[in-house]
C-alpha positions as MATLAB code, in Angstrom:
seq = 'RYLAEFAAGNDRKEAAENSLVAYKAASDIAMTELPPTHPIRLGLALNFSVFYYEILNSPERACRLAKAAFDDAIAELDTLSEESYKDSTLIMQLLRDNLTLWTSDMQSEGQGKEDADANKEEGEGGEQKATVEDVENQEAAAS';
ca = [
     -20.788   22.144    5.763;
     -20.520   20.533    8.902;
     -18.336   22.987   10.526;
     -20.714   25.833    9.544;
     -23.321   24.214   11.419;
     -22.012   24.607   14.827;
     -19.378   27.663   14.626;
     -20.693   30.897   15.160;
     -19.777   34.493   13.772;
     -16.679   34.841   11.514;
     -15.843   31.234   11.707;
     -19.517   30.181   10.784;
     -18.926   32.630    7.697;
     -15.819   31.700    6.801;
     -16.980   27.903    7.014;
     -19.852   28.565    4.911;
     -17.836   30.274    2.107;
     -15.258   27.402    1.832;
     -18.088   25.079    2.078;
     -19.798   26.851   -1.192;
     -16.391   26.790   -3.359;
     -16.524   23.208   -2.511;
     -19.802   22.334   -3.273;
     -19.735   24.136   -6.329;
     -16.478   22.659   -7.492;
     -17.832   18.944   -6.674;
     -21.077   19.692   -8.479;
     -19.277   21.191  -11.594;
     -17.296   17.881  -11.828;
     -20.584   15.472  -11.187;
     -22.304   17.407  -13.768;
     -19.546   16.663  -16.351;
     -18.447   13.405  -15.118;
     -21.291   11.497  -13.833;
     -24.918   10.547  -15.208;
     -27.826   12.141  -13.382;
     -28.820    8.927  -11.728;
     -25.578    8.172  -10.307;
     -25.760    7.658   -6.588;
     -22.662   10.339   -6.067;
     -24.153   12.779   -8.032;
     -27.752   12.520   -6.094;
     -26.095   12.593   -2.797;
     -23.902   15.698   -3.648;
     -27.085   17.377   -4.699;
     -28.936   16.261   -1.759;
     -26.297   17.684    0.541;
     -25.852   20.975   -1.315;
     -29.318   21.575   -1.490;
     -29.578   21.306    2.687;
     -26.501   23.362    2.723;
     -28.354   26.166    0.840;
     -31.534   25.700    3.139;
     -29.819   25.317    6.241;
     -26.715   26.977    6.121;
     -27.206   29.928    3.930;
     -31.293   30.139    4.418;
     -31.704   30.019    0.740;
     -34.799   28.124    0.627;
     -35.661   28.930   -2.838;
     -32.091   27.752   -4.006;
     -32.149   24.453   -2.237;
     -35.626   23.670   -3.771;
     -34.287   24.639   -6.993;
     -31.265   22.906   -6.824;
     -33.158   19.700   -5.510;
     -35.862   19.607   -7.886;
     -33.249   20.009  -10.746;
     -31.467   17.072   -9.568;
     -34.666   14.910   -9.198;
     -36.159   15.902  -12.327;
     -32.894   15.051  -14.215;
     -32.594   11.614  -12.555;
     -36.357   10.933  -13.334;
     -35.874   11.906  -16.982;
     -33.107    8.787  -16.883;
     -34.368    6.384  -15.018;
     -34.153    3.553  -17.729;
     -30.416    4.386  -17.839;
     -30.290    3.339  -13.937;
     -27.918    0.605  -13.569;
     -29.237   -2.604  -11.161;
     -26.273   -2.320   -8.843;
     -27.007    1.437   -7.757;
     -30.734    1.247   -8.577;
     -31.545    1.021   -4.347;
     -28.898    4.073   -3.672;
     -30.542    6.290   -6.007;
     -33.990    5.642   -5.593;
     -33.416    6.599   -1.827;
     -31.410    9.005   -2.430;
     -34.509   10.459   -5.127;
     -37.055    9.974   -2.043;
     -34.904   11.962    0.121;
     -34.620   14.684   -2.340;
     -38.453   14.757   -3.019;
     -39.072   14.714    0.629;
     -37.082   17.554    1.407;
     -38.791   19.616   -1.466;
     -42.098   18.297   -0.009;
     -40.901   19.631    3.424;
     -39.206   22.928    2.086;
     -42.235   23.809   -0.267;
     -44.646   23.605    2.805;
     -42.648   25.791    5.238;
     -41.973   28.288    2.425;
     -46.182   28.616    2.126;
     -46.298   28.396    5.774;
     -44.140   31.357    6.331;
     -45.518   33.083    3.020;
     -49.024   32.946    4.524;
     -47.949   34.243    7.605;
     -46.732   37.139    6.044;
     -49.489   37.532    4.095;
     -51.940   37.351    6.737;
     -50.115   40.143    8.545;
     -50.045   42.520    5.428;
     -53.870   41.271    4.603;
     -54.975   42.644    8.397;
     -53.403   45.641    8.269;
     -55.019   46.554    5.013;
     -58.485   45.075    5.284;
     -58.788   44.837    8.884;
     -59.135   40.930   10.454;
     -60.205   37.787    8.566;
     -58.443   38.624    5.138;
     -58.241   35.211    3.407;
     -55.332   34.912    0.822;
     -53.515   31.941   -0.277;
     -49.881   31.980   -0.518;
     -48.196   29.964   -3.565;
     -44.645   28.876   -3.886;
     -44.172   31.411   -6.682;
     -45.515   34.156   -4.292;
     -42.789   33.401   -1.726;
     -40.092   33.299   -4.365;
     -41.303   36.367   -5.836;
     -41.068   37.832   -2.025;
     -37.545   36.749   -1.416;
     -36.304   37.641   -4.770;
     -37.488   41.383   -4.001;
     -36.284   41.023   -0.756;
     -32.642   40.253   -1.992;
];
């Protein structure tokens, strides 16, 4: 992922493809071998979601992955060992922080698009609120 962050052109594309393969392989192993609250599994989900958001420009996938990791860990908080409690809860907080930020960004981008569309259709001043679901539907339709 870090190579893809500063590479350009075909080098960036190749680094992103290699990163995606590696993240998917690691995720498959983590999902079968580690509990949802394990710091390594949570850290992997955090980094993989950042990869989706920053490198692949896929905020909906980033949010889906981060939310699933967070929700799975919350559901099993009672199984958290004392030695990993601090690490796990810190990573869970980072997942939640990213979700909050990304959701807000997606709503802002959706609001800007909806305002432009409303202004075209209704003239100035059309007040419409975007929801995350609206933005996800727009992105799904665009792909």
